[in-house]
CSV table of C-alpha atoms in Angstrom, one decimal:
chain,number,residue,atom,x,y,z
Z,1,MET,CA,-30.3,-8.9,-17.2
Z,2,PRO,CA,-29.3,-8.2,-20.8
Z,3,PRO,CA,-25.5,-7.8,-21.3
Z,4,ALA,CA,-25.8,-4.2,-22.5
Z,5,MET,CA,-27.9,-3.2,-19.4
Z,6,LYS,CA,-25.5,-5.1,-17.2
Z,7,LYS,CA,-22.6,-3.1,-18.5
Z,8,TRP,CA,-24.5,0.2,-18.0
Z,9,PHE,CA,-25.4,-0.9,-14.4
Z,10,CYS,CA,-21.7,-1.7,-13.7
Z,11,PHE,CA,-20.6,1.7,-15.0
Z,12,LEU,CA,-23.2,3.5,-12.8
Z,13,LEU,CA,-22.1,1.6,-9.8
Z,14,PHE,CA,-18.4,2.5,-10.5
Z,15,ILE,CA,-19.3,6.2,-10.8
Z,16,SER,CA,-21.4,6.1,-7.6
Z,17,LEU,CA,-18.4,4.6,-5.7
Z,18,TRP,CA,-16.2,7.4,-7.0
Z,19,ILE,CA,-18.7,10.0,-5.8
Z,20,GLY,CA,-19.0,8.3,-2.4
Z,21,ASN,CA,-15.3,8.3,-2.0
Z,22,PHE,CA,-15.1,12.0,-2.9
Z,23,LEU,CA,-17.7,13.0,-0.4
Z,24,ALA,CA,-16.1,10.9,2.4
Z,25,ALA,CA,-12.7,12.4,1.7
Z,26,GLN,CA,-13.8,15.9,2.8
Z,27,GLU,CA,-14.8,14.8,6.4
Z,28,ILE,CA,-12.7,16.5,9.1
Z,29,VAL,CA,-12.6,15.1,12.7
Z,30,GLN,CA,-11.8,17.7,15.4
Z,31,GLY,CA,-10.3,17.0,18.7
Z,32,VAL,CA,-11.1,18.8,21.9
Z,33,ASN,CA,-10.9,22.6,21.4
Z,34,GLY,CA,-9.7,22.1,17.9
Z,35,TYR,CA,-6.2,21.5,19.0
Z,36,ILE,CA,-5.8,18.4,16.8
Z,37,SER,CA,-7.7,17.6,13.6
Z,38,TRP,CA,-7.8,14.7,11.2
Z,39,GLN,CA,-8.8,15.2,7.6
Z,40,LYS,CA,-10.0,11.9,6.3
Z,41,GLY,CA,-8.9,10.8,2.9
Z,42,ASN,CA,-9.1,8.0,0.4
Z,43,LEU,CA,-5.6,7.8,-1.0
Z,44,PRO,CA,-3.0,5.3,0.3
Z,45,ILE,CA,-1.2,8.3,1.9
Z,46,VAL,CA,-1.2,9.4,5.5
Z,47,ILE,CA,0.5,12.6,6.6
Z,48,SER,CA,1.1,14.0,10.1
Z,49,VAL,CA,2.1,17.7,10.7
Z,50,PRO,CA,3.2,18.0,14.3
Z,51,HIS,CA,5.1,21.3,14.5
Z,52,GLY,CA,3.4,23.8,12.3
Z,53,GLY,CA,0.6,25.0,14.7
Z,54,ASN,CA,0.2,28.5,16.0
Z,55,LEU,CA,-2.4,28.2,18.8
Z,56,THR,CA,-1.2,29.4,22.2
Z,57,PRO,CA,-4.0,28.9,24.7
Z,58,ALA,CA,-3.3,30.6,28.1
Z,59,ASP,CA,-4.3,27.5,30.1
Z,60,ILE,CA,-1.4,25.5,28.6
Z,61,PRO,CA,1.9,26.9,30.0
Z,62,ASN,CA,4.9,27.1,27.8
Z,63,ARG,CA,7.0,23.9,27.8
Z,64,THR,CA,10.2,24.1,29.9
Z,65,CYS,CA,10.6,20.4,30.9
Z,66,PHE,CA,13.5,18.3,29.6
Z,67,ASP,CA,15.2,21.3,27.9
Z,68,ALA,CA,12.3,21.5,25.6
Z,69,VAL,CA,12.8,22.4,21.9
Z,70,THR,CA,10.1,24.9,20.9
Z,71,VAL,CA,10.9,26.1,17.4
Z,72,THR,CA,8.0,26.1,15.0
Z,73,ASP,CA,8.4,24.4,11.6
Z,74,PHE,CA,7.4,27.4,9.6
Z,75,ASN,CA,4.7,26.9,6.9
Z,76,THR,CA,4.5,23.1,7.2
Z,77,ILE,CA,0.7,23.3,7.6
Z,78,GLN,CA,0.5,25.4,4.5
Z,79,VAL,CA,2.6,22.9,2.6
Z,80,ALA,CA,0.4,20.0,3.7
Z,81,GLN,CA,-2.8,22.0,2.7
Z,82,GLN,CA,-1.3,22.8,-0.7
Z,83,LEU,CA,-0.3,19.1,-1.1
Z,84,ASN,CA,-3.8,18.1,-0.3
Z,85,GLN,CA,-5.1,20.2,-3.1
Z,86,ALA,CA,-2.5,19.2,-5.5
Z,87,LEU,CA,-3.1,15.5,-4.9
Z,88,PHE,CA,-6.8,16.0,-5.4
Z,89,GLU,CA,-6.3,17.9,-8.7
Z,90,TYR,CA,-3.9,15.1,-9.8
Z,91,THR,CA,-5.7,12.0,-8.7
Z,92,GLY,CA,-9.3,13.0,-7.8
Z,93,CYS,CA,-8.5,11.7,-4.3
Z,94,TYR,CA,-7.4,13.1,-0.9
Z,95,PRO,CA,-4.7,12.0,1.5
Z,96,HIS,CA,-5.3,11.5,5.2
Z,97,ILE,CA,-3.8,14.4,7.1
Z,98,VAL,CA,-3.4,14.8,10.9
Z,99,TYR,CA,-2.6,18.3,12.1
Z,100,CYS,CA,-1.4,19.6,15.5
Z,101,HIS,CA,-2.6,23.2,15.7
Z,102,LEU,CA,-0.9,24.0,19.0
Z,103,LYS,CA,2.3,25.9,18.8
Z,104,ARG,CA,5.3,23.8,19.7
Z,105,THR,CA,5.9,26.0,22.8
Z,106,LYS,CA,2.7,24.3,24.1
Z,107,LEU,CA,3.0,20.8,22.7
Z,108,ASP,CA,5.5,18.6,20.9
Z,109,CYS,CA,3.9,15.5,19.4
Z,110,ASN,CA,7.2,14.2,18.1
Z,111,ARG,CA,8.4,13.5,21.7
Z,112,ASN,CA,7.1,11.0,24.2
Z,113,LEU,CA,4.2,12.1,26.4
Z,114,ALA,CA,6.3,13.3,29.3
Z,115,GLU,CA,8.6,15.4,27.1
Z,116,GLY,CA,5.9,16.6,24.7
Z,117,ALA,CA,3.2,17.7,27.1
Z,118,CYS,CA,5.2,18.5,30.3
Z,119,ALA,CA,2.5,17.0,32.5
Z,120,ASN,CA,-0.2,19.5,31.5
Z,121,PRO,CA,-3.6,17.7,31.3
Z,122,ALA,CA,-4.9,19.7,28.2
Z,123,ALA,CA,-1.6,19.2,26.4
Z,124,SER,CA,-1.5,15.5,27.3
Z,125,ASN,CA,-5.0,15.0,25.9
Z,126,ALA,CA,-4.1,16.7,22.7
Z,127,TRP,CA,-0.9,14.6,22.4
Z,128,GLN,CA,-3.0,11.4,22.8
Z,129,GLU,CA,-5.5,12.7,20.2
Z,130,PHE,CA,-2.8,13.3,17.7
Z,131,HIS,CA,-1.3,9.8,18.0
Z,132,ASP,CA,-4.8,8.2,18.1
Z,133,PHE,CA,-5.8,10.1,14.9
Z,134,ILE,CA,-2.7,8.8,13.1
Z,135,ALA,CA,-3.5,5.3,14.1
Z,136,MET,CA,-7.1,5.7,13.0
Z,137,ALA,CA,-6.1,7.2,9.7
Z,138,GLN,CA,-3.7,4.4,9.0
Z,139,ASP,CA,-6.4,1.8,9.9
Z,140,ASP,CA,-8.8,3.5,7.5
Z,141,ALA,CA,-6.2,3.6,4.7
Z,142,LEU,CA,-5.2,-0.1,5.4
Z,143,GLN,CA,-8.9,-1.1,5.1
Z,144,GLN,CA,-9.2,0.8,1.8
Z,145,HIS,CA,-5.8,-0.2,0.2
Z,146,GLY,CA,-4.4,-3.2,2.2
Z,147,ASN,CA,-0.8,-3.0,3.3
Z,148,ASN,CA,0.0,-0.6,0.5
Z,149,ILE,CA,0.0,2.8,2.2
Z,150,PHE,CA,2.8,5.3,2.8
Z,151,PHE,CA,3.1,7.5,5.9
Z,152,ILE,CA,4.9,10.9,6.0
Z,153,ASP,CA,5.7,12.8,9.1
Z,154,LEU,CA,6.2,16.3,7.7
Z,155,HIS,CA,8.6,18.8,9.2
Z,156,GLY,CA,10.8,21.7,8.3
Z,157,HIS,CA,14.5,22.0,9.3
Z,158,GLY,CA,16.7,24.9,9.9
Z,159,ASN,CA,20.0,23.3,8.8
Z,160,ASN,CA,22.3,25.4,6.6
Z,161,ILE,CA,22.4,22.9,3.8
Z,162,GLN,CA,19.3,23.6,1.7
Z,163,ARG,CA,18.1,20.1,0.9
Z,164,ILE,CA,15.3,17.8,1.9
Z,165,GLU,CA,16.2,15.3,4.6
Z,166,LEU,CA,14.4,11.9,4.5
Z,167,GLY,CA,14.6,10.1,7.8
Z,168,TYR,CA,14.2,6.3,7.6
Z,169,LEU,CA,15.5,5.9,11.2
Z,170,LEU,CA,19.0,5.2,9.9
Z,171,TYR,CA,21.7,7.4,11.2
Z,172,ASP,CA,24.1,9.4,9.0
Z,173,ASP,CA,27.0,6.9,9.6
Z,174,GLU,CA,24.7,4.0,8.7
Z,175,LEU,CA,23.7,5.7,5.4
Z,176,ALA,CA,27.4,6.0,4.6
Z,177,LEU,CA,27.7,2.2,4.6
Z,178,ALA,CA,27.9,0.2,1.4
Z,179,ASP,CA,24.7,-1.1,-0.2
Z,180,ALA,CA,25.6,-4.7,0.7
Z,181,LEU,CA,25.6,-3.8,4.4
Z,182,LEU,CA,22.4,-1.8,4.2
Z,183,ASN,CA,20.7,-4.9,2.6
Z,184,THR,CA,21.5,-7.1,5.5
Z,185,PRO,CA,18.8,-8.0,8.1
Z,186,GLN,CA,20.7,-6.1,10.7
Z,187,TYR,CA,20.1,-2.7,9.0
Z,188,ILE,CA,16.8,-3.5,7.4
Z,189,GLN,CA,15.3,-4.1,10.8
Z,190,TYR,CA,16.3,-0.5,11.8
Z,191,SER,CA,14.4,0.9,8.8
Z,192,SER,CA,11.0,2.6,8.7
Z,193,ILE,CA,10.5,0.9,5.2
Z,194,GLN,CA,11.5,-2.6,6.2
Z,195,GLN,CA,8.1,-4.0,5.0
Z,196,LEU,CA,8.6,-2.5,1.6
Z,197,ALA,CA,12.1,-3.8,1.4
Z,198,GLY,CA,10.7,-7.3,1.8
Z,199,ASN,CA,7.9,-6.9,-0.7
Z,200,ASN,CA,7.7,-4.4,-3.5
Z,201,GLN,CA,6.6,-4.6,-7.2
Z,202,THR,CA,10.0,-3.9,-8.6
Z,203,ASN,CA,11.9,-6.3,-6.3
Z,204,ALA,CA,14.1,-3.3,-5.3
Z,205,SER,CA,16.5,-3.9,-2.5
Z,206,HIS,CA,16.6,-1.9,0.8
Z,207,ALA,CA,19.5,0.2,-0.5
Z,208,GLN,CA,17.8,0.8,-3.8
Z,209,LEU,CA,14.6,2.0,-2.0
Z,210,LEU,CA,16.8,4.4,0.0
Z,211,ARG,CA,18.9,5.8,-2.9
Z,212,GLY,CA,18.3,3.9,-6.1
Z,213,PRO,CA,16.8,5.3,-9.3
Z,214,THR,CA,13.2,5.1,-8.1
Z,215,ALA,CA,13.9,6.0,-4.4
Z,216,LEU,CA,11.7,8.8,-3.0
Z,217,GLY,CA,14.7,11.1,-2.6
Z,218,THR,CA,15.9,10.4,-6.2
Z,219,LEU,CA,12.4,11.3,-7.6
Z,220,LEU,CA,12.4,14.5,-5.6
Z,221,GLY,CA,15.9,15.3,-6.9
Z,222,ASN,CA,14.8,14.8,-10.4
Z,223,LYS,CA,12.1,17.4,-9.8
Z,224,GLY,CA,14.8,19.9,-8.7
Z,225,TYR,CA,14.6,19.4,-5.0
Z,226,PRO,CA,17.9,17.9,-3.7
Z,227,SER,CA,17.2,15.2,-1.2
Z,228,VAL,CA,19.2,12.9,1.0
Z,229,PRO,CA,19.4,9.9,0.8
Z,230,SER,CA,19.0,9.6,-2.9
Z,231,GLN,CA,20.9,8.5,-6.0
Z,232,GLN,CA,22.2,12.1,-6.3
Z,233,ILE,CA,23.1,12.4,-2.6
Z,234,PRO,CA,23.5,8.8,-1.2
Z,235,ALA,CA,24.4,9.9,2.4
Z,236,PRO,CA,24.2,13.1,4.3
Z,237,GLY,CA,27.8,13.1,5.5
Z,238,LEU,CA,28.8,13.3,9.2
Z,239,ASN,CA,28.2,16.2,11.5
Z,240,THR,CA,25.5,17.8,9.3
Z,241,ASN,CA,22.7,17.7,11.9
Z,242,TYR,CA,20.8,15.3,9.6
Z,243,PHE,CA,17.4,14.3,11.0
Z,244,SER,CA,17.1,10.5,10.8
Z,245,GLY,CA,13.5,10.4,12.2
Z,246,GLY,CA,11.9,10.8,15.6
Z,247,TYR,CA,9.2,9.5,17.9
Z,248,ILE,CA,6.4,9.6,15.4
Z,249,THR,CA,8.2,7.7,12.7
Z,250,ALA,CA,9.5,5.1,15.2
Z,251,ASN,CA,6.0,4.5,16.5
Z,252,HIS,CA,3.8,4.8,13.4
Z,253,THR,CA,5.8,2.8,10.9
Z,254,CYS,CA,6.9,-0.8,10.5
Z,255,PHE,CA,9.9,0.0,12.7
Z,256,ASN,CA,7.4,-0.7,15.4
Z,257,ASP,CA,6.8,-4.4,15.5
Z,258,GLU,CA,3.0,-3.8,15.9
Z,259,ASN,CA,2.7,-1.7,12.8
Z,260,GLU,CA,2.8,-2.7,9.1
Z,261,VAL,CA,3.0,0.8,7.6
Z,262,ASN,CA,6.0,2.0,5.6
Z,263,GLY,CA,6.9,5.6,6.1
Z,264,VAL,CA,9.5,8.4,6.5
Z,265,GLN,CA,10.1,11.6,8.3
Z,266,MET,CA,10.4,14.4,5.7
Z,267,GLU,CA,12.3,17.4,6.7
Z,268,LEU,CA,11.9,20.3,4.3
Z,269,ASN,CA,14.5,23.0,3.9
Z,270,TYR,CA,13.3,26.6,3.9
Z,271,THR,CA,14.7,28.3,0.8
Z,272,GLY,CA,12.8,27.4,-2.3
Z,273,ILE,CA,10.1,25.3,-0.6
Z,274,ARG,CA,8.6,27.0,2.5
Z,275,ASP,CA,9.7,30.6,2.1
Z,276,ASN,CA,6.7,31.9,0.1
Z,277,ALA,CA,3.3,30.9,-1.3
Z,278,ASN,CA,4.6,30.4,-4.9
Z,279,ASN,CA,7.4,28.1,-3.8
Z,280,ILE,CA,5.0,26.2,-1.5
Z,281,GLN,CA,2.6,25.6,-4.4
Z,282,ARG,CA,5.4,24.6,-6.8
Z,283,PHE,CA,6.8,22.1,-4.3
Z,284,ALA,CA,3.4,20.7,-3.4
Z,285,ASP,CA,2.6,20.2,-7.1
Z,286,SER,CA,6.0,18.4,-7.6
Z,287,LEU,CA,5.5,16.3,-4.4
Z,288,ALA,CA,2.1,15.2,-5.6
Z,289,LEU,CA,3.6,13.9,-8.8
Z,290,VAL,CA,6.5,12.2,-7.0
Z,291,LEU,CA,4.3,10.5,-4.4
Z,292,THR,CA,1.9,9.2,-7.0
Z,293,ASP,CA,4.8,7.8,-9.1
Z,294,TYR,CA,6.6,6.4,-6.0
Z,295,ILE,CA,3.5,4.5,-4.7
Z,296,LEU,CA,2.4,3.2,-8.1
Z,297,THR,CA,5.9,2.0,-8.8
Z,298,HIS,CA,6.6,0.2,-5.6
Z,299,PHE,CA,3.1,-0.7,-4.1
Z,300,GLU,CA,0.1,-2.5,-5.4
Z,301,THR,CA,-2.6,0.1,-4.8
Z,302,THR,CA,-6.0,1.0,-6.3
Z,303,SER,CA,-5.7,4.7,-5.8
Z,304,ILE,CA,-7.1,5.3,-9.3
Z,305,ALA,CA,-10.5,4.0,-8.1
Z,306,CYS,CA,-11.8,7.3,-6.8
Z,307,HIS,CA,-10.5,9.4,-9.7
Z,308,LEU,CA,-13.3,11.9,-10.7
Z,309,SER,CA,-11.8,13.8,-13.7
Z,310,VAL,CA,-13.3,11.5,-16.4
Z,311,GLU,CA,-13.2,13.2,-19.7
Z,312,THR,CA,-16.9,12.7,-20.6
Z,313,THR,CA,-20.0,11.1,-19.1
Z,314,THR,CA,-20.6,8.7,-21.9
Z,315,PRO,CA,-21.6,5.2,-20.9
Z,316,TYR,CA,-19.4,2.1,-20.8
Z,317,GLY,CA,-17.9,1.6,-24.2
Z,318,THR,CA,-16.6,4.0,-26.7
Z,319,GLN,CA,-15.4,7.5,-25.7
Z,320,GLU,CA,-14.3,10.5,-27.6
Z,321,GLY,CA,-10.7,11.6,-27.2
Z,322,VAL,CA,-8.8,8.4,-27.9
Z,323,PHE,CA,-9.0,6.1,-31.0
Z,324,PRO,CA,-9.5,3.3,-31.8
Z,325,ASN,CA,-12.0,2.7,-29.0
Z,326,PRO,CA,-13.1,-0.1,-28.6
Z,327,LEU,CA,-9.7,-1.5,-29.4
Z,328,PRO,CA,-9.5,-4.5,-31.8
Z,329,PRO,CA,-7.9,-7.7,-30.3
Z,330,ASN,CA,-4.1,-7.5,-29.9
Z,331,THR,CA,-4.0,-3.7,-30.2
Z,332,THR,CA,-1.1,-2.4,-28.2
Z,333,SER,CA,-1.6,1.4,-28.4
Z,334,VAL,CA,-4.1,4.2,-28.7
Z,335,GLN,CA,-3.8,7.7,-30.2
Z,336,LEU,CA,-5.0,10.8,-28.4
Z,337,GLN,CA,-7.0,13.2,-30.6
Z,338,GLN,CA,-5.2,16.1,-28.9
Z,339,ARG,CA,-1.6,15.3,-29.7
Z,340,LEU,CA,0.3,16.0,-26.5
Z,341,THR,CA,4.1,16.5,-26.9
Z,342,ASN,CA,5.0,15.5,-23.4
Z,343,GLY,CA,3.5,13.9,-20.3
Z,344,SER,CA,3.1,10.3,-19.2
Z,345,PHE,CA,0.4,7.8,-18.9
Z,346,SER,CA,-0.7,4.8,-16.9
Z,347,LEU,CA,-3.0,1.9,-17.9
Z,348,PHE,CA,-5.2,0.4,-15.2
Z,349,ASN,CA,-7.4,-2.6,-15.3
Z,350,SER,CA,-11.1,-2.5,-14.2
Z,351,SER,CA,-10.1,-3.4,-10.6
Z,352,GLY,CA,-7.8,-0.3,-10.4
Z,353,LYS,CA,-4.5,-2.1,-10.6
Z,354,ARG,CA,-1.8,-0.3,-12.7
Z,355,ILE,CA,-0.5,-2.7,-15.4
Z,356,PHE,CA,1.6,-0.3,-17.4
Z,357,HIS,CA,3.3,3.1,-17.1
Z,358,GLY,CA,5.0,4.9,-19.9
Z,359,THR,CA,5.7,8.2,-21.8
Z,360,LEU,CA,3.6,9.6,-24.5
Z,361,VAL,CA,5.2,9.7,-28.0
Z,362,ASN,CA,3.5,12.1,-30.5
Z,363,GLY,CA,0.3,11.7,-28.6
Z,364,LYS,CA,0.4,7.9,-28.6
Z,365,ALA,CA,0.2,5.7,-25.6
Z,366,SER,CA,1.8,2.3,-26.3
Z,367,TRP,CA,2.1,-0.6,-23.8
Z,368,GLY,CA,3.9,-3.2,-25.9
Z,369,SER,CA,1.9,-6.4,-25.4
Z,370,SER,CA,-1.7,-7.5,-26.1
Z,371,LEU,CA,-4.2,-7.5,-23.2
Z,372,PRO,CA,-7.3,-9.6,-22.4
Z,373,GLY,CA,-10.6,-8.2,-23.5
Z,374,GLY,CA,-12.4,-6.0,-21.0
Z,375,LEU,CA,-12.6,-2.5,-19.5
Z,376,TYR,CA,-9.5,-0.4,-18.9
Z,377,PHE,CA,-8.7,3.1,-17.7
Z,378,LEU,CA,-6.1,5.1,-19.5
Z,379,VAL,CA,-4.8,8.0,-17.3
Z,380,ILE,CA,-3.0,10.8,-19.0
Z,381,TYR,CA,-0.8,12.9,-16.7
Z,382,HIS,CA,-0.5,16.5,-17.9
Z,383,GLU,CA,2.5,17.5,-15.8
Z,384,GLU,CA,2.8,21.0,-17.1
Z,385,HIS,CA,-0.4,22.0,-15.3
Z,386,LEU,CA,-0.7,19.2,-12.8
Z,387,LYS,CA,-3.9,17.7,-14.2
Z,388,SER,CA,-4.8,14.2,-15.3
Z,389,THR,CA,-7.5,12.9,-17.5
Z,390,VAL,CA,-9.1,9.4,-17.4
Z,391,TYR,CA,-10.3,7.7,-20.6
Z,392,ARG,CA,-12.4,4.5,-20.4
Z,393,ILE,CA,-11.3,2.2,-23.2
Z,394,VAL,CA,-12.5,-1.3,-24.1
Z,395,MET,CA,-10.4,-4.1,-25.4
Z,396,LEU,CA,-12.4,-6.5,-27.6
């Protein structure tokens, strides 16, 4: 096959894979009676939403066993749905999301089976579906991305302090410890991100992943959403009713010896996040940016591989919008024709691995060192309206 034709064939194959991922991402698997659902995705992100449902079927009695807690996490399903849309707009991909649509008065999936279903057969079946769907979603994501996925168990809290609580299965008094202690095997083994602590791109320690400059809570705080633990708020303090994580996080993260997935229980405060549609959208947009940055910083992932927002449909090779393109050997920057004054960019190789991330300066993306010849993808993040654009560039 002539080289030019081979390049064109490779490009068409790449686009077909994008489209295939896009179509697969919209599949929704329903449990019995629609009590539980799993929206399949193609990002290295799996989310569960156990306490936001509102279905109250008469054949499932209200839970009264074991002094049952039955408060609904108001608008957490709406947050997850908006986050799903925001991630798609930002990356061209969807997360996996598992929803419980039963009201918490009927089922609590963040308890063991006996406490959560109170021995009701229909509730017990829904409980099992919920946990099976999480396991299946994680298996799908692991097959797509290797051991590079992140799990979020999404909740809403009613504590007086209006901040996001990130539960890594470490108690409030443990988070008050010095970094040196949190970095010891004793406390790493308690953590729901212990696998990441042992292997991450930035060689960050366990304590740095909890509350360092690129910790999840720190990135949320930088977006205007105070979070604990983080660099801004290293520990929650004692007697604050801080949620350190529950049954789902303990069983569906690497805290469980049979699981490799890193994850967190995310407890959202009400004011400014879940209280109205505008704040839900604003938070979801910010969380989409934070999760993308967090995963690309710490994990080796190919999430860019299903991105659909390519600027044009021109074949492999030159593309309008950036110049020079193709790039002469040893070129270390490109100029955008539309001179953006803010925003960031990432440079990915042809296999989808991010090799550089930086900030635009006067519409120029610079990566500092020369690269081998080949196909690259330059992703421009337009943070002001949560869009990103992908340019295919060729290094000669």
